[in-house]
CSV table of C-alpha atoms in Angstrom, one decimal:
chain,number,residue,atom,x,y,z
A,1,MET,CA,0.0,0.0,0.0
A,2,THR,CA,1.8,3.2,-1.3
A,3,THR,CA,1.3,6.8,-0.6
A,4,LEU,CA,3.0,9.9,-1.7
A,5,PRO,CA,5.7,11.1,0.7
A,6,GLU,CA,4.2,14.1,2.4
A,7,ASN,CA,7.4,16.1,2.3
A,8,LYS,CA,7.9,15.6,-1.5
A,9,GLY,CA,4.7,17.6,-2.1
A,10,THR,CA,6.1,20.7,-0.4
A,11,LYS,CA,9.2,21.0,-2.5
A,12,GLU,CA,7.6,22.6,-5.5
A,13,LYS,CA,5.4,25.7,-5.6
A,14,LEU,CA,1.6,25.0,-6.1
A,15,TRP,CA,0.3,28.5,-6.4
A,16,ASN,CA,2.3,29.6,-9.4
A,17,ALA,CA,1.1,32.4,-11.7
A,18,ASN,CA,-0.2,30.2,-14.5
A,19,TYR,CA,-2.1,28.1,-12.0
A,20,ASN,CA,-3.7,31.2,-10.5
A,21,LYS,CA,-4.8,32.3,-13.9
A,22,VAL,CA,-6.4,29.1,-14.9
A,23,MET,CA,-8.1,29.0,-11.6
A,24,PHE,CA,-9.6,32.5,-12.4
A,25,ILE,CA,-10.6,31.5,-15.9
A,26,ASN,CA,-12.4,28.6,-14.6
A,27,PHE,CA,-14.2,30.6,-12.0
A,28,ALA,CA,-15.2,33.2,-14.5
A,29,LEU,CA,-16.5,30.5,-16.8
A,30,PHE,CA,-18.6,28.7,-14.3
A,31,PHE,CA,-19.8,31.9,-12.6
A,32,SER,CA,-21.0,33.4,-15.8
A,33,PHE,CA,-22.7,30.0,-16.8
A,34,TYR,CA,-24.4,29.3,-13.5
A,35,LEU,CA,-25.5,32.9,-12.8
A,36,LEU,CA,-28.5,32.1,-15.1
A,37,MET,CA,-29.1,28.5,-14.1
A,38,PRO,CA,-31.6,28.7,-11.3
A,39,LEU,CA,-33.4,31.6,-12.8
A,40,LEU,CA,-33.9,30.5,-16.4
A,41,PRO,CA,-37.0,28.4,-15.5
A,42,ILE,CA,-38.5,31.5,-14.0
A,43,TYR,CA,-37.3,33.7,-17.0
A,44,LEU,CA,-38.8,31.3,-19.6
A,45,SER,CA,-42.1,31.1,-17.7
A,46,GLU,CA,-42.4,34.8,-17.1
A,47,ASN,CA,-41.2,36.1,-20.4
A,48,PHE,CA,-42.4,33.4,-22.8
A,49,ASN,CA,-45.2,31.6,-20.8
A,50,ALA,CA,-43.3,28.4,-21.3
A,51,THR,CA,-44.7,25.1,-19.7
A,52,LYS,CA,-42.7,23.1,-17.4
A,53,ASP,CA,-41.8,20.4,-19.9
A,54,THR,CA,-41.0,22.9,-22.5
A,55,ILE,CA,-38.6,24.6,-20.0
A,56,GLY,CA,-37.0,21.2,-19.5
A,57,VAL,CA,-36.5,20.7,-23.3
A,58,VAL,CA,-35.1,24.2,-23.7
A,59,LEU,CA,-32.7,24.0,-20.8
A,60,SER,CA,-31.4,20.5,-21.7
A,61,GLY,CA,-30.5,21.3,-25.2
A,62,TYR,CA,-27.2,22.8,-24.3
A,63,THR,CA,-26.1,19.7,-22.6
A,64,LEU,CA,-26.6,17.5,-25.7
A,65,VAL,CA,-24.3,19.9,-27.7
A,66,ALA,CA,-21.9,20.1,-24.8
A,67,LEU,CA,-21.9,16.3,-24.5
A,68,ILE,CA,-21.1,16.0,-28.3
A,69,THR,CA,-18.5,18.7,-28.1
A,70,ARG,CA,-16.6,17.3,-25.2
A,71,MET,CA,-16.3,14.0,-26.8
A,72,PHE,CA,-14.2,15.6,-29.6
A,73,SER,CA,-12.6,18.3,-27.5
A,74,GLY,CA,-10.4,15.9,-25.6
A,75,TYR,CA,-9.0,14.7,-28.9
A,76,ILE,CA,-8.4,18.3,-30.0
A,77,VAL,CA,-6.8,19.4,-26.8
A,78,ASP,CA,-4.5,16.5,-26.9
A,79,SER,CA,-3.5,17.1,-30.5
A,80,PHE,CA,-3.2,20.9,-30.8
A,81,SER,CA,-2.1,24.0,-28.8
A,82,ARG,CA,-4.2,24.0,-25.6
A,83,LYS,CA,-3.8,27.6,-25.2
A,84,LYS,CA,-5.0,28.4,-28.7
A,85,VAL,CA,-7.9,26.0,-28.3
A,86,LEU,CA,-8.8,27.6,-25.0
A,87,MET,CA,-8.7,31.1,-26.4
A,88,ALA,CA,-10.9,30.2,-29.4
A,89,CYS,CA,-13.5,28.4,-27.2
A,90,LEU,CA,-13.7,31.2,-24.6
A,91,PHE,CA,-14.1,33.9,-27.3
A,92,VAL,CA,-17.1,32.1,-28.8
A,93,TYR,CA,-18.5,31.4,-25.4
A,94,PHE,CA,-18.2,35.1,-24.5
A,95,LEU,CA,-20.0,36.1,-27.7
A,96,VAL,CA,-23.0,33.9,-27.2
A,97,PHE,CA,-24.0,35.7,-24.1
A,98,GLY,CA,-24.9,38.6,-26.3
A,99,GLY,CA,-27.4,36.4,-28.0
A,100,TYR,CA,-29.4,36.1,-24.7
A,101,LEU,CA,-29.8,39.8,-24.7
A,102,ALA,CA,-31.0,39.9,-28.3
A,103,ALA,CA,-33.4,37.0,-28.2
A,104,GLY,CA,-36.9,38.1,-28.5
A,105,SER,CA,-38.6,34.7,-28.8
A,106,LEU,CA,-38.6,31.3,-27.1
A,107,VAL,CA,-37.2,29.7,-30.3
A,108,LEU,CA,-34.4,32.1,-30.7
A,109,PHE,CA,-33.5,31.9,-27.0
A,110,ALA,CA,-33.6,28.1,-27.3
A,111,ILE,CA,-31.1,28.2,-30.2
A,112,PHE,CA,-28.6,30.4,-28.4
A,113,ARG,CA,-28.9,28.3,-25.2
A,114,THR,CA,-28.3,25.1,-27.2
A,115,LEU,CA,-25.4,26.6,-29.1
A,116,HIS,CA,-23.8,27.8,-25.9
A,117,GLY,CA,-23.1,24.2,-24.9
A,118,ALA,CA,-20.4,23.7,-27.6
A,119,PRO,CA,-17.9,26.4,-26.3
A,120,PHE,CA,-18.7,25.8,-22.6
A,121,GLY,CA,-18.0,22.1,-23.0
A,122,ALA,CA,-14.7,22.6,-25.0
A,123,SER,CA,-13.6,25.4,-22.7
A,124,THR,CA,-13.9,23.3,-19.5
A,125,VAL,CA,-11.9,20.4,-21.1
A,126,ALA,CA,-9.2,22.8,-22.4
A,127,ASN,CA,-8.8,24.7,-19.2
A,128,SER,CA,-8.8,21.8,-16.8
A,129,THR,CA,-6.1,20.1,-18.9
A,130,MET,CA,-4.2,23.3,-19.0
A,131,ALA,CA,-4.3,23.3,-15.2
A,132,ILE,CA,-2.7,19.7,-15.2
A,133,ASP,CA,0.0,21.0,-17.5
A,134,VAL,CA,1.1,24.0,-15.3
A,135,LEU,CA,1.0,22.1,-12.0
A,136,PRO,CA,4.2,20.5,-10.6
A,137,ALA,CA,3.9,16.7,-10.8
A,138,SER,CA,4.5,16.2,-7.1
A,139,ARG,CA,1.5,18.3,-6.3
A,140,ARG,CA,-0.9,17.4,-9.0
A,141,ASN,CA,-3.5,15.4,-7.0
A,142,GLU,CA,-3.6,18.3,-4.5
A,143,GLY,CA,-3.7,20.9,-7.2
A,144,ILE,CA,-6.5,19.2,-9.1
A,145,GLY,CA,-8.5,19.1,-6.0
A,146,LEU,CA,-8.0,22.7,-5.3
A,147,TYR,CA,-8.5,23.7,-8.9
A,148,GLY,CA,-12.1,22.4,-8.5
A,149,LEU,CA,-12.7,25.0,-5.9
A,150,SER,CA,-12.9,27.6,-8.7
A,151,ASN,CA,-15.8,25.9,-10.6
A,152,ASN,CA,-17.4,24.8,-7.3
A,153,LEU,CA,-17.4,28.4,-6.2
A,154,GLY,CA,-18.5,29.7,-9.4
A,155,SER,CA,-21.4,27.3,-9.8
A,156,ALA,CA,-22.4,27.9,-6.1
A,157,LEU,CA,-21.9,31.6,-5.7
A,158,ALA,CA,-23.3,32.6,-9.0
A,159,PRO,CA,-26.8,31.4,-8.3
A,160,LEU,CA,-26.6,33.3,-5.1
A,161,ALA,CA,-25.7,36.5,-6.9
A,162,GLY,CA,-28.3,36.0,-9.6
A,163,ILE,CA,-31.1,35.4,-7.2
A,164,TYR,CA,-30.0,38.4,-5.2
A,165,ILE,CA,-30.0,40.5,-8.3
A,166,TYR,CA,-33.5,39.2,-9.4
A,167,ASP,CA,-35.1,39.7,-6.0
A,168,THR,CA,-33.6,43.3,-5.7
A,169,PHE,CA,-34.2,44.5,-9.3
A,170,HIS,CA,-36.4,42.0,-10.9
A,171,ASP,CA,-34.4,42.7,-14.2
A,172,PHE,CA,-32.9,39.8,-16.1
A,173,ASP,CA,-31.0,42.1,-18.5
A,174,ILE,CA,-28.7,43.0,-15.5
A,175,ILE,CA,-28.0,39.3,-14.9
A,176,PHE,CA,-27.3,38.6,-18.6
A,177,TRP,CA,-24.9,41.6,-18.8
A,178,LEU,CA,-23.1,40.5,-15.6
A,179,ALA,CA,-22.6,37.0,-17.2
A,180,PHE,CA,-21.4,38.7,-20.4
A,181,ILE,CA,-18.8,40.7,-18.5
A,182,MET,CA,-17.5,37.8,-16.5
A,183,ALA,CA,-17.0,35.7,-19.6
A,184,GLY,CA,-15.1,38.5,-21.3
A,185,MET,CA,-12.8,38.7,-18.3
A,186,GLY,CA,-12.0,35.0,-18.4
A,187,PHE,CA,-11.2,35.3,-22.1
A,188,LEU,CA,-8.8,38.2,-21.5
A,189,ALA,CA,-7.0,36.3,-18.8
A,190,THR,CA,-6.2,33.6,-21.2
A,191,TRP,CA,-3.9,35.8,-23.2
A,192,THR,CA,-1.5,36.0,-20.2
A,193,ILE,CA,-1.0,32.3,-19.6
A,194,LYS,CA,2.5,31.0,-20.3
A,195,ALA,CA,2.3,27.2,-20.4
A,196,PRO,CA,5.5,25.2,-20.1
A,197,ALA,CA,7.0,24.4,-23.5
A,198,ASN,CA,7.3,20.7,-22.7
A,199,ALA,CA,4.0,20.3,-20.8
A,200,GLN,CA,1.9,18.9,-23.7
A,201,GLU,CA,2.8,15.5,-24.9
A,202,LYS,CA,0.8,15.3,-28.3
A,203,ASN,CA,-1.2,12.3,-29.0
A,204,LYS,CA,0.0,10.9,-32.3
A,205,GLN,CA,-1.6,7.4,-32.0
A,206,PRO,CA,-4.0,6.2,-34.8
A,207,LEU,CA,-7.7,7.2,-34.4
A,208,SER,CA,-9.6,5.0,-32.1
A,209,LEU,CA,-12.4,5.1,-29.5
A,210,ASP,CA,-9.8,6.0,-26.7
A,211,ARG,CA,-9.1,9.2,-28.6
A,212,PHE,CA,-12.5,10.4,-27.8
A,213,PHE,CA,-13.7,8.4,-24.7
A,214,LEU,CA,-11.3,6.9,-22.2
A,215,SER,CA,-12.7,3.4,-22.2
A,216,ARG,CA,-10.6,2.4,-19.2
A,217,GLY,CA,-12.6,4.9,-17.2
A,218,TRP,CA,-16.0,4.0,-18.3
A,219,TYR,CA,-17.1,2.9,-14.7
A,220,LEU,CA,-16.0,6.3,-13.3
A,221,ALA,CA,-17.9,8.0,-16.1
A,222,LEU,CA,-21.0,5.9,-15.3
A,223,ASN,CA,-21.0,7.1,-11.7
A,224,MET,CA,-20.5,10.7,-12.7
A,225,ALA,CA,-23.6,10.5,-15.0
A,226,PHE,CA,-25.6,9.5,-11.9
A,227,PHE,CA,-24.2,12.4,-9.9
A,228,GLY,CA,-24.6,14.9,-12.8
A,229,PHE,CA,-28.3,13.9,-13.0
A,230,CYS,CA,-28.9,14.9,-9.5
A,231,TRP,CA,-27.1,18.1,-9.8
A,232,GLY,CA,-29.1,19.0,-12.9
A,233,VAL,CA,-32.4,18.7,-11.1
A,234,LEU,CA,-31.2,20.5,-8.0
A,235,SER,CA,-29.5,23.5,-9.7
A,236,ASN,CA,-32.3,24.1,-12.2
A,237,TYR,CA,-35.5,23.4,-10.2
A,238,LEU,CA,-34.5,24.4,-6.7
A,239,ALA,CA,-35.7,28.0,-6.9
A,240,ILE,CA,-39.1,27.3,-8.4
A,241,TYR,CA,-39.6,24.1,-6.1
A,242,GLY,CA,-38.8,26.4,-3.0
A,243,LYS,CA,-41.2,29.0,-4.2
A,244,GLU,CA,-44.2,26.8,-5.2
A,245,CYS,CA,-43.9,23.8,-2.7
A,246,LEU,CA,-42.2,25.3,0.4
A,247,GLY,CA,-43.3,29.0,0.1
A,248,MET,CA,-39.6,30.0,0.4
A,249,THR,CA,-39.1,33.1,-1.7
A,250,GLY,CA,-35.6,33.9,-0.4
A,251,GLY,CA,-34.5,30.5,0.7
A,252,THR,CA,-32.7,29.6,-2.5
A,253,ALA,CA,-30.0,32.3,-2.1
A,254,ASN,CA,-29.2,31.0,1.4
A,255,PHE,CA,-29.2,27.4,0.2
A,256,PHE,CA,-26.4,28.2,-2.3
A,257,LEU,CA,-24.5,30.2,0.2
A,258,ILE,CA,-24.4,27.3,2.7
A,259,LEU,CA,-23.8,24.9,-0.2
A,260,SER,CA,-20.7,26.9,-1.3
A,261,ALA,CA,-19.4,27.0,2.3
A,262,GLY,CA,-19.5,23.2,2.4
A,263,LEU,CA,-17.7,23.0,-0.9
A,264,ILE,CA,-14.9,25.4,0.3
A,265,ILE,CA,-14.4,23.6,3.6
A,266,SER,CA,-14.4,20.2,2.1
A,267,ARG,CA,-12.0,21.0,-0.6
A,268,LEU,CA,-9.6,22.6,1.8
A,269,GLN,CA,-10.0,19.7,4.2
A,270,GLY,CA,-9.5,17.0,1.7
A,271,SER,CA,-6.5,18.6,0.0
A,272,LYS,CA,-3.9,16.8,2.3
A,273,SER,CA,-5.4,13.4,1.8
A,274,LEU,CA,-5.4,14.0,-1.9
A,275,ARG,CA,-1.8,14.8,-1.8
A,276,GLU,CA,-1.1,11.6,-0.1
A,277,GLY,CA,-3.0,9.8,-2.9
A,278,LYS,CA,-6.1,8.8,-0.7
A,279,LEU,CA,-8.5,9.1,-3.5
A,280,LEU,CA,-10.9,6.3,-2.8
A,281,PRO,CA,-11.6,7.6,0.9
A,282,ASN,CA,-12.3,11.0,-0.4
A,283,ALA,CA,-14.8,9.6,-3.0
A,284,MET,CA,-16.6,7.4,-0.6
A,285,GLU,CA,-16.9,10.2,1.9
A,286,GLY,CA,-18.3,12.4,-0.7
A,287,ILE,CA,-20.8,10.0,-2.1
A,288,ILE,CA,-22.2,9.1,1.3
A,289,LEU,CA,-22.6,12.8,2.4
A,290,SER,CA,-24.4,13.7,-1.0
A,291,THR,CA,-26.6,10.7,-0.8
A,292,VAL,CA,-27.8,11.6,2.7
A,293,GLY,CA,-28.2,15.2,1.7
A,294,TYR,CA,-30.4,14.5,-1.4
A,295,ALA,CA,-32.5,12.2,0.8
A,296,ILE,CA,-33.2,14.6,3.6
A,297,PHE,CA,-33.8,17.5,1.2
A,298,ILE,CA,-37.0,15.8,0.0
A,299,ALA,CA,-37.9,13.5,2.9
A,300,TRP,CA,-37.7,16.4,5.5
A,301,PRO,CA,-39.5,19.3,3.9
A,302,SER,CA,-38.6,21.9,6.6
A,303,TYR,CA,-36.0,24.6,7.1
A,304,ILE,CA,-33.8,22.1,8.9
A,305,GLY,CA,-33.9,19.5,6.1
A,306,TYR,CA,-33.6,22.2,3.4
A,307,TYR,CA,-30.5,23.9,4.8
A,308,GLY,CA,-29.1,20.6,6.2
A,309,ALA,CA,-29.2,19.1,2.7
A,310,ALA,CA,-27.3,22.2,1.4
A,311,ILE,CA,-24.2,21.7,3.7
A,312,LEU,CA,-24.3,17.9,3.2
A,313,ILE,CA,-24.4,18.2,-0.6
A,314,GLY,CA,-21.7,20.9,-0.5
A,315,PHE,CA,-19.4,18.7,1.6
A,316,GLY,CA,-20.2,15.7,-0.5
A,317,ASN,CA,-19.5,17.3,-3.9
A,318,GLY,CA,-16.3,19.0,-2.5
A,319,HIS,CA,-14.9,15.6,-1.7
A,320,LEU,CA,-16.5,13.8,-4.6
A,321,TRP,CA,-15.3,15.7,-7.7
A,322,PRO,CA,-11.5,16.0,-7.1
A,323,ALA,CA,-11.4,12.3,-6.2
A,324,PHE,CA,-13.1,11.3,-9.4
A,325,GLN,CA,-11.0,13.6,-11.6
A,326,ASN,CA,-7.8,12.3,-10.1
A,327,MET,CA,-8.9,8.7,-10.4
A,328,ILE,CA,-9.6,9.0,-14.1
A,329,ILE,CA,-6.4,10.8,-14.8
A,330,ALA,CA,-4.6,8.0,-12.9
A,331,VAL,CA,-5.9,5.3,-15.3
A,332,ALA,CA,-5.0,7.6,-18.3
A,333,HIS,CA,-1.7,7.8,-20.1
A,334,HIS,CA,0.2,11.1,-20.1
A,335,ASN,CA,-0.9,11.9,-23.8
A,336,GLU,CA,-4.6,11.2,-22.9
A,337,ARG,CA,-5.1,13.9,-20.2
A,338,GLY,CA,-7.5,15.8,-22.3
A,339,THR,CA,-9.5,12.7,-23.2
A,340,ALA,CA,-9.7,11.8,-19.5
A,341,ASN,CA,-10.9,15.2,-18.6
A,342,SER,CA,-13.5,15.2,-21.5
A,343,THR,CA,-14.7,11.7,-20.5
A,344,ILE,CA,-15.5,12.8,-16.9
A,345,LEU,CA,-17.0,16.0,-18.0
A,346,THR,CA,-19.0,14.5,-20.9
A,347,SER,CA,-20.4,11.9,-18.4
A,348,TRP,CA,-21.4,14.8,-16.1
A,349,ASP,CA,-23.1,16.6,-18.9
A,350,LEU,CA,-24.9,13.5,-19.9
A,351,GLY,CA,-26.4,13.1,-16.5
A,352,LEU,CA,-27.0,16.9,-16.0
A,353,GLY,CA,-29.0,17.1,-19.3
A,354,LEU,CA,-31.0,14.1,-18.5
A,355,GLY,CA,-31.7,15.4,-14.9
A,356,ILE,CA,-32.8,18.8,-16.5
A,357,LEU,CA,-35.0,17.1,-19.0
A,358,LEU,CA,-36.6,14.4,-17.0
A,359,GLY,CA,-36.9,16.8,-14.0
A,360,GLY,CA,-39.0,19.1,-16.1
A,361,VAL,CA,-41.2,16.3,-17.5
A,362,VAL,CA,-41.8,14.7,-14.0
A,363,ALA,CA,-42.7,18.3,-12.6
A,364,GLU,CA,-45.0,18.9,-15.4
A,365,HIS,CA,-46.9,15.7,-15.2
A,366,VAL,CA,-46.6,14.8,-11.6
A,367,SER,CA,-45.0,17.4,-9.3
A,368,TYR,CA,-41.8,19.0,-8.4
A,369,SER,CA,-41.8,16.9,-5.2
A,370,ALA,CA,-41.9,13.9,-7.4
A,371,ALA,CA,-38.9,15.2,-9.4
A,372,PHE,CA,-36.9,15.5,-6.3
A,373,TRP,CA,-37.9,12.0,-5.0
A,374,MET,CA,-36.6,10.8,-8.4
A,375,ASN,CA,-33.4,12.8,-7.7
A,376,ALA,CA,-32.9,11.1,-4.3
A,377,ALA,CA,-33.3,7.6,-5.9
A,378,VAL,CA,-30.9,8.3,-8.7
A,379,GLN,CA,-28.3,9.5,-6.2
A,380,PHE,CA,-28.8,6.3,-4.1
A,381,ALA,CA,-28.4,4.2,-7.3
A,382,GLY,CA,-25.1,5.9,-8.1
A,383,CYS,CA,-24.0,5.2,-4.5
A,384,ILE,CA,-24.8,1.5,-5.0
A,385,VAL,CA,-23.0,1.3,-8.3
A,386,PHE,CA,-19.8,2.9,-6.8
A,387,PHE,CA,-19.7,0.5,-3.9
A,388,LEU,CA,-20.5,-2.6,-5.9
A,389,LEU,CA,-18.6,-1.9,-9.2
A,390,THR,CA,-16.5,1.2,-9.4
A,391,LYS,CA,-14.5,0.9,-6.2
A,392,GLY,CA,-13.3,-2.6,-6.9
A,393,MET,CA,-12.6,-2.1,-10.6
A,394,TYR,CA,-10.5,1.1,-9.8
A,395,SER,CA,-8.5,-0.7,-7.1
A,396,LYS,CA,-7.8,-3.6,-9.4
A,397,MET,CA,-6.6,-1.4,-12.3
A,398,THR,CA,-4.4,0.8,-10.3
A,399,GLU,CA,-2.8,-2.1,-8.4
A,400,LYS,CA,-2.1,-3.8,-11.8
A,401,GLU,CA,-0.6,-0.7,-13.4
A,402,GLY,CA,1.3,0.4,-10.3
A,403,ASP,CA,-0.5,3.7,-9.8
A,404,LEU,CA,-1.0,5.3,-6.4
A,405,ILE,CA,-3.9,4.3,-4.3
A,406,PHE,CA,-4.9,4.7,-0.8
């Protein structure tokens, strides 16, 4: 049983200038995107009189495009200049926000939302792979774990800011403009990155399935799809569920505030064990906490259950994400880092899209409560899959290949 020597991880600097920049870019990327996420169902309902299942279809469109894009973006990132790919993707991502401001019909809005999935999906793969390149090898596990803080903070704090703006001004244009500006700042920051010249080992192998999807990590991807499903339902329908079912008009902002606190604490708490290579313990802790959180969210419809779920889901995702990302990188070759990242993110997108789509359908034909009961069941199924399948397969693979495990 092997672990990283603890003193080795302190010899090289973790917070270097390039790592700080990719952290900011990732925060700007996720903040601008998730600023709209919990409010779009309300926006589509108020501005276009969209039904619940129509909202689900419109909001899930981007995930299909992101899913397809991420399948190819890993190959592109492993084959061309990551900085150039990242700059191109972020520029297109920035421009599409202007389309939201110009959209005057539900169809036009749906087109822009769907198209937005392509640059978003490709940018997340390119930037996360860039982060791996600029990290010192001895601190890679820890650095990847802390890198996730940027997207966790962005996806948690952005809904908080968006809901506050909506409650204060009731003006969606302000929210769209803020997202537009944040995306532009992320794009500008890309210009200043100086990636190490020898960081990218180009993948020159013949075209095969592994160039687009890391088949050795399919079991990790399966698990991520389950967990992405749950986040899709929660992030998109939390505000409207709280308003219609619990009578909580201001509770959503507090929910995301508490959830973000859990994310921050758990990321910082888990950084030492990640540095020591203890990936499975982090994953197990995160999955159990998240499962309990999703269960009490719907089973205990009260302030205690509502906010208790926020802290548990925050803690859970804070442990879960870095563990899974490190695990799939551990089973990938050096020239497959982009593909490994795209695989885990594609799986998350697949689950996210299904969650948004099915959540809207169930809410329309049954109720929002039923949608969140479905959510708890899916999370529990993901927990079972991990302990019966994923955990054992990962252990056998890393032991066989001599990789670091706990």
